[in-house]
Tab-separated table of C-alpha atoms in Angstrom:
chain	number	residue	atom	x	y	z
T	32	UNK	CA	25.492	-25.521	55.626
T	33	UNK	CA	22.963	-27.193	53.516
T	34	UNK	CA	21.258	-26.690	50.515
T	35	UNK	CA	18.300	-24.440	50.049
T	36	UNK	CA	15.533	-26.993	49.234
T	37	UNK	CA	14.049	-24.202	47.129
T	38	UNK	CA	17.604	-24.200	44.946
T	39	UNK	CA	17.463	-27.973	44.519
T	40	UNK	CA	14.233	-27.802	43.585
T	41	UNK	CA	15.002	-25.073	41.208
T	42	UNK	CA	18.078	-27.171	39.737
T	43	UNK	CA	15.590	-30.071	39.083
T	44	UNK	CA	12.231	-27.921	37.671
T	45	UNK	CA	15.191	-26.174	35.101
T	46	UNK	CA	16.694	-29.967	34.085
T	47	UNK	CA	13.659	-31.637	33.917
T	48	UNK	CA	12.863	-32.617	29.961
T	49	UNK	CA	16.719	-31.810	28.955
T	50	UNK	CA	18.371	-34.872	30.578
T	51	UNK	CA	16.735	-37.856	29.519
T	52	UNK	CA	17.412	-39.334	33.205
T	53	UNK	CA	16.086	-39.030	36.756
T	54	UNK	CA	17.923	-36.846	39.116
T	55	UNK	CA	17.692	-36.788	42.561
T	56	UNK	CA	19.549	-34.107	45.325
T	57	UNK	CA	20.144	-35.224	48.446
T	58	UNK	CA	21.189	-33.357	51.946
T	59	UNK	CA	23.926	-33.827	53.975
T	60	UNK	CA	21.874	-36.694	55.961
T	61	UNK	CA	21.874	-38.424	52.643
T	62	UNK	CA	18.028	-37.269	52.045
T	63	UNK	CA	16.452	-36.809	48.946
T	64	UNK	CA	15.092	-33.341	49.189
T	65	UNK	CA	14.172	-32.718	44.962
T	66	UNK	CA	14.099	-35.273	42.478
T	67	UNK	CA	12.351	-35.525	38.903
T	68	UNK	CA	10.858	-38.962	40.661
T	69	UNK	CA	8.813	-37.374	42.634
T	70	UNK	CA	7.528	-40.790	44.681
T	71	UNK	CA	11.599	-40.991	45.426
T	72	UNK	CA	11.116	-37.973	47.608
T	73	UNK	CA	12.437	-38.687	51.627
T	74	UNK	CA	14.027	-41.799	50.488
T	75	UNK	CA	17.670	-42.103	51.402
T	76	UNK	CA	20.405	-44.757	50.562
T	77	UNK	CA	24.006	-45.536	51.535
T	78	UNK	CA	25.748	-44.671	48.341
T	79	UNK	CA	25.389	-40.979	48.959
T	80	UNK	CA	26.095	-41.023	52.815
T	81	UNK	CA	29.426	-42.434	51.565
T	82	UNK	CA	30.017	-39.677	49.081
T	83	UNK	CA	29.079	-37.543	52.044
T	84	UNK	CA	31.961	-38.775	54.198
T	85	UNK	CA	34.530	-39.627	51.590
T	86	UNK	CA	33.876	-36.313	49.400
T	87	UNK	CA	34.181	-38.376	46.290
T	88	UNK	CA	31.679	-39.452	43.262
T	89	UNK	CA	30.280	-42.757	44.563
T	90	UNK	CA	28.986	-45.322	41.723
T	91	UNK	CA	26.201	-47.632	41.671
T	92	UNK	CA	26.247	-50.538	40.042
T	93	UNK	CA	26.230	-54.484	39.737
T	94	UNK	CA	29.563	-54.724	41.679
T	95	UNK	CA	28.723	-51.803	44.231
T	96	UNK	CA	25.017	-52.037	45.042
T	97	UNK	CA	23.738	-49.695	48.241
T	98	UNK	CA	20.526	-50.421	50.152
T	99	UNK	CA	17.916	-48.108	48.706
T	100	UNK	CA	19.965	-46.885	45.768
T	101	UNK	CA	19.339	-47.051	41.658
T	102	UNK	CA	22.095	-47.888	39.247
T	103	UNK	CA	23.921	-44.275	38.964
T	104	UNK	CA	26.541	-42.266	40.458
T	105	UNK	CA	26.382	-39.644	43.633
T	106	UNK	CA	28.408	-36.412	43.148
T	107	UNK	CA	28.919	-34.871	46.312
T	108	UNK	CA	28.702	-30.961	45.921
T	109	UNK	CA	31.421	-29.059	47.955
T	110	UNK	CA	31.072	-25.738	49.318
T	111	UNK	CA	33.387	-23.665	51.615
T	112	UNK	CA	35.545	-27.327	51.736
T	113	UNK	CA	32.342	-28.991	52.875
T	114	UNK	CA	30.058	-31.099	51.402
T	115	UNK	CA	26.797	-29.474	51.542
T	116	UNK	CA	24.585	-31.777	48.872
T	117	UNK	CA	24.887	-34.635	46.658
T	118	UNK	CA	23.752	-34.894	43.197
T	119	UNK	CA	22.333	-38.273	42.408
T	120	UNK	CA	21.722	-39.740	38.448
T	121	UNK	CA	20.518	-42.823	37.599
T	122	UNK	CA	21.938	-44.624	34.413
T	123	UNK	CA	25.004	-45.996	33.476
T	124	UNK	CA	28.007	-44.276	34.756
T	125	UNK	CA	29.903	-43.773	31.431
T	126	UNK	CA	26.656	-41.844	30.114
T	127	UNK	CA	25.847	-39.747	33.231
T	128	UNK	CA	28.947	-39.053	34.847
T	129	UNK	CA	29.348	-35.685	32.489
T	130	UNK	CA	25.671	-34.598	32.921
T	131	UNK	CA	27.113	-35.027	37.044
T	132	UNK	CA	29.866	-32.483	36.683
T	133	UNK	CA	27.612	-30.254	34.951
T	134	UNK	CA	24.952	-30.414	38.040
T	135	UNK	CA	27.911	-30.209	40.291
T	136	UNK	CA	29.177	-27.320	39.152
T	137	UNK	CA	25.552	-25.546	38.512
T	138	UNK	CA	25.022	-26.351	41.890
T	139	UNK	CA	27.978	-24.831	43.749
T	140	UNK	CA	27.602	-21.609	41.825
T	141	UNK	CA	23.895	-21.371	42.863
T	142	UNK	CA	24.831	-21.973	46.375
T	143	UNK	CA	27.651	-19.543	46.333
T	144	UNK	CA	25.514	-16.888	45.329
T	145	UNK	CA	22.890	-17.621	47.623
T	146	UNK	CA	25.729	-17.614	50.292
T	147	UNK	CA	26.415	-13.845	49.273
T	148	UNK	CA	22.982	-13.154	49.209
T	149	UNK	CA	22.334	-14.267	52.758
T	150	UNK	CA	25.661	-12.351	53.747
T	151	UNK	CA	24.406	-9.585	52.051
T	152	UNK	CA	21.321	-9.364	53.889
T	153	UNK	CA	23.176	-10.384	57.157
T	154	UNK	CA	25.037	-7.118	56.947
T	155	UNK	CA	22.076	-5.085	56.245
T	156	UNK	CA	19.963	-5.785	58.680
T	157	UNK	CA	22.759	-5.761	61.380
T	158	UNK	CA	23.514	-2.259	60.018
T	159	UNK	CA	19.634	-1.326	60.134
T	160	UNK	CA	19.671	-2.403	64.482
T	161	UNK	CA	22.859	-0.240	64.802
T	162	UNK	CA	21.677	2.829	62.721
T	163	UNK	CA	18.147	2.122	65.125
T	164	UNK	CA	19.955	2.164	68.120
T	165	UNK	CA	22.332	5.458	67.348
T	166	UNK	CA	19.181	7.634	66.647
T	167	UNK	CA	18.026	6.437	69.948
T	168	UNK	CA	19.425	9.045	72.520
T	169	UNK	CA	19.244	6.330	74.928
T	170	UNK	CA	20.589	3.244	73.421
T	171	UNK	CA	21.877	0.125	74.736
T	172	UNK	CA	25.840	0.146	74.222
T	173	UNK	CA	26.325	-3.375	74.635
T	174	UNK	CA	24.144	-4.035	71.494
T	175	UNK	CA	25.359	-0.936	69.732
T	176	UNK	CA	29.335	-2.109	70.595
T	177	UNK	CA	28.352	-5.870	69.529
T	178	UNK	CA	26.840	-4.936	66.319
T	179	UNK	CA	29.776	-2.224	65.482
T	180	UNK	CA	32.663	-4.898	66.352
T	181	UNK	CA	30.863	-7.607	63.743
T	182	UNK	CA	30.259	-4.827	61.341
T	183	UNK	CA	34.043	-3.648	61.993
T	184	UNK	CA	32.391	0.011	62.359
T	185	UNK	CA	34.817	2.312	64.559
T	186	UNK	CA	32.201	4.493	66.124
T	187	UNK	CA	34.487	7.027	67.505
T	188	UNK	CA	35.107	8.479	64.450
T	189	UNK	CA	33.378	11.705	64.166
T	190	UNK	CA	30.403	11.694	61.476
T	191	UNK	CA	27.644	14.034	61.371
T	192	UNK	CA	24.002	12.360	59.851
T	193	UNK	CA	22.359	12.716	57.054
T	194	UNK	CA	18.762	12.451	56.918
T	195	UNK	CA	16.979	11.614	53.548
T	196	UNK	CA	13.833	12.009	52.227
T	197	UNK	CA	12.430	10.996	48.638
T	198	UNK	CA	9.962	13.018	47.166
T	199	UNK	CA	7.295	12.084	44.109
T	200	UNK	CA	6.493	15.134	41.442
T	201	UNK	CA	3.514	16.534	43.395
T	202	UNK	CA	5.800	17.163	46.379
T	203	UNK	CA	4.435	14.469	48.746
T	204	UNK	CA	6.966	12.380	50.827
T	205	UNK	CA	7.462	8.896	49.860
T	206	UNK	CA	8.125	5.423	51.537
T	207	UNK	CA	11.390	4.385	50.742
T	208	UNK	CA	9.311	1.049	49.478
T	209	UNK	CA	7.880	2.992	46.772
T	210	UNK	CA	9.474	3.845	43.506
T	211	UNK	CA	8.813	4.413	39.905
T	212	UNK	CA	11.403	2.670	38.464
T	213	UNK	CA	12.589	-0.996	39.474
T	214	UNK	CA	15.588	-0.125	40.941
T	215	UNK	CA	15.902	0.222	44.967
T	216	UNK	CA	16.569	3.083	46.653
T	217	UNK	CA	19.164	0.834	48.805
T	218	UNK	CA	20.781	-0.210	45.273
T	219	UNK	CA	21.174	4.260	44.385
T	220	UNK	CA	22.203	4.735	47.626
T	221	UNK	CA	24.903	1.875	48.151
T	222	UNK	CA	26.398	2.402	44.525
T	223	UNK	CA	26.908	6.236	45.800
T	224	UNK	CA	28.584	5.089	48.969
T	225	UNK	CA	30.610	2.106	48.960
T	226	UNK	CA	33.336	4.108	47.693
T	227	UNK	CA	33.413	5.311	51.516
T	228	UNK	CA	34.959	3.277	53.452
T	229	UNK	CA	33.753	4.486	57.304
T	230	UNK	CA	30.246	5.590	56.373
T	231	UNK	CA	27.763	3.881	56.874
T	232	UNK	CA	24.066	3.721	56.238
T	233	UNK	CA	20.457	2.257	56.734
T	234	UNK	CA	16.659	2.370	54.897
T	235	UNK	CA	13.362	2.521	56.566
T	236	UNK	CA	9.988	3.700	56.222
T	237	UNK	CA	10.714	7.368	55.025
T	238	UNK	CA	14.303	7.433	56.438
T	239	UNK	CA	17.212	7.468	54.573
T	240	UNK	CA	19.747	7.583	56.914
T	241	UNK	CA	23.274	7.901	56.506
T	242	UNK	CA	25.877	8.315	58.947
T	243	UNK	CA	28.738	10.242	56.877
T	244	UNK	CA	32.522	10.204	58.543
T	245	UNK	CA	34.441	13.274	58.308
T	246	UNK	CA	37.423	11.954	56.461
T	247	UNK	CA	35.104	10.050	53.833
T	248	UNK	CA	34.022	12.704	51.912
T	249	UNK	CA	35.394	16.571	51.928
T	250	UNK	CA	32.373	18.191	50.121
T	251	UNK	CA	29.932	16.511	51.610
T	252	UNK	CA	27.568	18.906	49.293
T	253	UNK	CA	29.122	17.390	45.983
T	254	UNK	CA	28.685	13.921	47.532
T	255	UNK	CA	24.747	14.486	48.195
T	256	UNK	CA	24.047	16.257	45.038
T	257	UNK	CA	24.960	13.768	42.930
T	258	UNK	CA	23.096	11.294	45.135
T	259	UNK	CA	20.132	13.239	44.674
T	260	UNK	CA	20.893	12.969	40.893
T	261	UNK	CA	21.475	9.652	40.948
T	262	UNK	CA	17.861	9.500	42.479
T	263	UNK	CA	16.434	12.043	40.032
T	264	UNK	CA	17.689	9.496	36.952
T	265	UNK	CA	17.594	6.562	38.330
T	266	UNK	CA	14.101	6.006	40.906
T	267	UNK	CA	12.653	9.720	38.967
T	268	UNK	CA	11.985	10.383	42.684
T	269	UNK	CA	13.783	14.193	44.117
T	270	UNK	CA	15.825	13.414	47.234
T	271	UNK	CA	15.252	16.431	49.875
T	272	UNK	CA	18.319	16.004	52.334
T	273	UNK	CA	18.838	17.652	56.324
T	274	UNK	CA	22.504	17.787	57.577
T	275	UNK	CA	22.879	17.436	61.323
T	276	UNK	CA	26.168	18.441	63.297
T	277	UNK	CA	29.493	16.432	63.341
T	278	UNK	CA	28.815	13.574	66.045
T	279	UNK	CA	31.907	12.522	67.818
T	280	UNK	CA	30.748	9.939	70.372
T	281	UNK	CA	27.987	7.493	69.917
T	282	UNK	CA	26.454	8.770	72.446
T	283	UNK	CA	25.343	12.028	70.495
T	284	UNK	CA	24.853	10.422	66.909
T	285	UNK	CA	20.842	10.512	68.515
T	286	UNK	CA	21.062	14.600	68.308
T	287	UNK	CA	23.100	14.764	64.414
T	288	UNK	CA	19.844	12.165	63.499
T	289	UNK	CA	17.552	14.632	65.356
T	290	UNK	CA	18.884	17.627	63.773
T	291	UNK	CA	19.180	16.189	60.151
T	292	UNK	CA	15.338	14.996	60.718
T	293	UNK	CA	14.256	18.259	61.548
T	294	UNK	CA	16.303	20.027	58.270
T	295	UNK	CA	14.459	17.306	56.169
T	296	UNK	CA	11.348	17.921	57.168
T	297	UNK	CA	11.322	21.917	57.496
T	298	UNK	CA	12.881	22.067	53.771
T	299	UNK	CA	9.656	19.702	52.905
T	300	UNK	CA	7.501	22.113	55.255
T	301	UNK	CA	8.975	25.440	53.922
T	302	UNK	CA	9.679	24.357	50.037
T	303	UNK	CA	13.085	26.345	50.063
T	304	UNK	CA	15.342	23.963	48.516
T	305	UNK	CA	16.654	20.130	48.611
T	306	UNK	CA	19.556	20.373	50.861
T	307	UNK	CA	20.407	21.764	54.302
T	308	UNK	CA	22.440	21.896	57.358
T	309	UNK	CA	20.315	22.141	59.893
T	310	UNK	CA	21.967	25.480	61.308
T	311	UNK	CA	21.217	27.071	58.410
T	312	UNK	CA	17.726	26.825	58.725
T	313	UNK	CA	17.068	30.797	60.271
T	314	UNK	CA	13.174	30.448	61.379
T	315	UNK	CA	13.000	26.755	60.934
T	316	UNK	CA	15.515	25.819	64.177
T	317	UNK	CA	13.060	28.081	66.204
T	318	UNK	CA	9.542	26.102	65.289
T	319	UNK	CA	11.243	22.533	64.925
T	320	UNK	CA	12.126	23.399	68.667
T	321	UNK	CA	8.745	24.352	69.947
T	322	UNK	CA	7.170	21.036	71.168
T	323	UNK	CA	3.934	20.722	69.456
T	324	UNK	CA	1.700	21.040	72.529
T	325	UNK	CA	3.040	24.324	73.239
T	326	UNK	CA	2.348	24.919	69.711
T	327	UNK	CA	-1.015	24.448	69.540
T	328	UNK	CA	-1.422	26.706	73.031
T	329	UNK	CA	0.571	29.462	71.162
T	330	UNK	CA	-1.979	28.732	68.144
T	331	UNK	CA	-5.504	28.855	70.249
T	332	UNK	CA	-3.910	32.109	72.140
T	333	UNK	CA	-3.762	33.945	69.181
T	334	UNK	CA	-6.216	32.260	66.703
T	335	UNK	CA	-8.722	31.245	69.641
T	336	UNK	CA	-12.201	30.824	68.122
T	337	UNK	CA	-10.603	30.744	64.657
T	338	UNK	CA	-11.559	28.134	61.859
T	339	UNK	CA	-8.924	26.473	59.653
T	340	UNK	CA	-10.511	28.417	57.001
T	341	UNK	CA	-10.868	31.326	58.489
T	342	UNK	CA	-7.366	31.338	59.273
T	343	UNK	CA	-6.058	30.652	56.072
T	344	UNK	CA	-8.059	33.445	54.925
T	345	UNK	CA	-6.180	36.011	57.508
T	346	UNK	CA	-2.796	34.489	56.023
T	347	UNK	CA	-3.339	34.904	52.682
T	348	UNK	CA	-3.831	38.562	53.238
T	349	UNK	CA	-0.612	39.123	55.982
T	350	UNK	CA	1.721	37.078	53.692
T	351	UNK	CA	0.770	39.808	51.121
T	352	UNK	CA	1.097	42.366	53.544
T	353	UNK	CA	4.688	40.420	54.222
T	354	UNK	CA	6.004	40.621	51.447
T	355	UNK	CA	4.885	43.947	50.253
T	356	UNK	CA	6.888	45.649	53.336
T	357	UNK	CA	3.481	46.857	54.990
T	358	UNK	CA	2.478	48.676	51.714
T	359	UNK	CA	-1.106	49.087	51.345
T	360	UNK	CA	-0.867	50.123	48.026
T	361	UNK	CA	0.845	47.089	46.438
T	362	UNK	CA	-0.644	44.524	48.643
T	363	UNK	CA	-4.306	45.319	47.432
T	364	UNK	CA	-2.840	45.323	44.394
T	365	UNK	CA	-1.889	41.536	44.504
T	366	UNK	CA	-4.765	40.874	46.260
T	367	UNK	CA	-7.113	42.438	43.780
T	368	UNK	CA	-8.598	44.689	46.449
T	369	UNK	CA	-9.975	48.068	46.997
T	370	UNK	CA	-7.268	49.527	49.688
T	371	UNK	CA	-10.190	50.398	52.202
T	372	UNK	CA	-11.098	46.556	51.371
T	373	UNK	CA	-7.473	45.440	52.530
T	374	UNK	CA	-7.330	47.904	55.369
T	375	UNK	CA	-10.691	46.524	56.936
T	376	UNK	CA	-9.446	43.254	56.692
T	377	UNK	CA	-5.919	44.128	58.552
T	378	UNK	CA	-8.105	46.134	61.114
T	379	UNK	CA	-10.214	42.598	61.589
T	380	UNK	CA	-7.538	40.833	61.920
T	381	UNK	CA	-6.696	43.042	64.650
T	382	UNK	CA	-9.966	42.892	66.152
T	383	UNK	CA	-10.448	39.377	65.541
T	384	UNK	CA	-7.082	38.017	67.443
T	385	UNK	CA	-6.283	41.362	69.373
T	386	UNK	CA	-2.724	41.400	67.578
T	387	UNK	CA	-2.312	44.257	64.935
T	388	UNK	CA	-0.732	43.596	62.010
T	389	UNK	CA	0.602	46.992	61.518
T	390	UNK	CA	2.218	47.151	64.953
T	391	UNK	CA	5.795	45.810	64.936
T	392	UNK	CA	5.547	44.061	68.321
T	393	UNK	CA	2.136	41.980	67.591
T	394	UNK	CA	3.490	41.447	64.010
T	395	UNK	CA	6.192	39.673	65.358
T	396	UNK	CA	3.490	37.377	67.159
T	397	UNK	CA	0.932	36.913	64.254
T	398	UNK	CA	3.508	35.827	62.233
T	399	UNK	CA	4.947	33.269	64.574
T	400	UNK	CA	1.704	32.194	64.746
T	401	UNK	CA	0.735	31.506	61.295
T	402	UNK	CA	4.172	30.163	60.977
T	403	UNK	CA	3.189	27.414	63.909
T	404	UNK	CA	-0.421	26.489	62.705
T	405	UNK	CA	0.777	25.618	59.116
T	406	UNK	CA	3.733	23.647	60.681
T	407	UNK	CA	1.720	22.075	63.157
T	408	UNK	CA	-0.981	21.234	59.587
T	409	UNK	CA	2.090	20.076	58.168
T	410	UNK	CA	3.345	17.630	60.646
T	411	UNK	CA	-0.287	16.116	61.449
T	412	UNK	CA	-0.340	15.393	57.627
């Protein structure tokens, strides 16, 4: 491993004007790679190739003079029992040779955490391929077994998915990019489940997607609510979550994601709360089912000829109608209608689409049809 040319350059920009002499890094090939001499930049000498190899503080001076090297001494910085950089200061040894351990030591800790950073990221984006290749109902297991070994994730566990989606005030799904706070969604999520030790989870795009084992958590509920409060306080951003069913083979982890996805996005669609399982849904595991191209031939059956408006305009009076029980009475009411007014509009809705509100069977149909063409608006937007 070397060191990040960015760090050293760091190390030097922050020292510059507080030691009153020049300091040069080197790499591992005995190359400056920062200095506060800029015209020293490239150069390389002997003195800290040696400190290289013998992993000791090499001095410069009139009894040990090195071709292309100043009067100084070369600290070699050590990292993971290697040598991975040598700090270089020019002066007399007695006066720089503290200002060297300082460096040193400056150095290794920047390099360490830039180490864990790397590692960090390392993980996460292995974890993002395998959560990728899981939703995928036909992944490649050699992949999905590679990345699980490195990860040491034991995907025979059963875990059922967990499919989240953050919401801003006006009800509008968000990119997980996007926040109002400074804080990450991956930092909220992470701090809420790294106290599990077999769950596992990835961000991306709108998806936060979390693979939940069995054994981890035994109110799964509790664990999610105070997620979504952790969200709430923390990003100011309401977390709408879909539960899919317990997954006990990676090959079906695809249809707990696909499940989960669909309880997401019908408590979005339907407004009805913030957290489902996805057979709980009633009405919603129907129209998540119907493909949308036999959607829309459902929708131009009934509403052939129709408008968007003109729809919307038959909806707003058989959603009264709904949830009045079929009384006339209290649905003009709402509506602010004259009851012949309301009962001409039923009777042209029956005219209109040849289904009559006000007969059991084709009420059944009109309202699986309005149900489809605002799902169908919903998902195109």
């Amino acid at each position: 491993m070397d060191l990040d040319p960015q760090i050293a350059e760091t190390i030097v920009t922050n020292l510059k004007g507080i030691i009153n002499h020049e300091i040069s890094l080197f790499d591992t090939a005995g190359t400056i790679i920062a200095s506060t001499a800029r015209r020293r930049m490239g150069r390389s000498h002997d003195g800290a190739r040696l400190a290289i190899r013998t992993k000791q503080t090499i001095s410069t001076d009139d009894d040990h003079e090195y071709k292309g090297a100043k009067r100084g001494i070369n600290v070699p910085v050590v990292f993971n029992d290697s040598v991975v950089a040598v700090v270089g200061i020019t002066g007399r040894r007695e006066e720089v040779e503290p200002f060297g351990n300082v460096i040193k030591k400056m150095t290794e800790i920047l390099i360490r955490e830039n180490w864990e950073q790397i590692t960090r990221f390392d993980q996460r984006e292995r974890l993002t391929s395998l959560v990728d290749q899981l939703k995928l109902r036909h992944h490649d297991p050699s992949l999905t077994n590679y990345l699980a070994s490195v990860l040491e994730i034991d995907l025979t566990l059963p875990r059922r998915c967990v499919v989240g989606r953050l919401v801003a005030g006006d009800g509008a799904a968000c990119k997980t990019g996007e926040g109002a706070t400074s804080e990450s969604p991956y930092a909220t999520v992470y701090a809420r489940l790294q106290q599990l030790g077999s769950s596992f989870f990835s961000i991306s795009g709108e998806d936060i997607c979390m693979f939940v084992a069995e054994g981890d958590s035994r109110d799964l509920q509790k664990l999610l609510r105070g997620l979504q409060r952790d969200c709430e306080e923390r990003l100011h951003l309401s977390l709408v979550c879909g539960i899919g069913d317990v997954a006990t083979r990676p090959e079906t982890y695809w249809r707990s994601y696909d499940e989960a996805c669909k309880a997401a996005d019908w408590l979005l669609f339907s407004r009805s709360g913030t957290l489902a399982r996805y057979d709980e849904l009633d009405y919603g595991i129907f129209i998540t089912a119907v493909p949308p191209k036999d959607a829309e031939r459902f929708e131009r059956h009934v509403f052939s000829g129709l408008t968007d408006v003109e729809i919307d305009e038959f909806q707003t009076v058989f959603d009264a109608y709904t949830r009045h029980n079929g009384s006339i009475i209290h649905c003009a009411d709402e509506l602010f209608l004259h009851k012949n007014t309301l009962q001409n509009r039923l009777n042209k809705i029956a005219r209109v689409t040849g289904y009559n509100p006000r007969e059991l069977s084709d009420y059944a149909v009109l309202s699986v049809a309005f149900l489809l063409h605002r799902h169908l608006r919903f998902e195109r937007r």
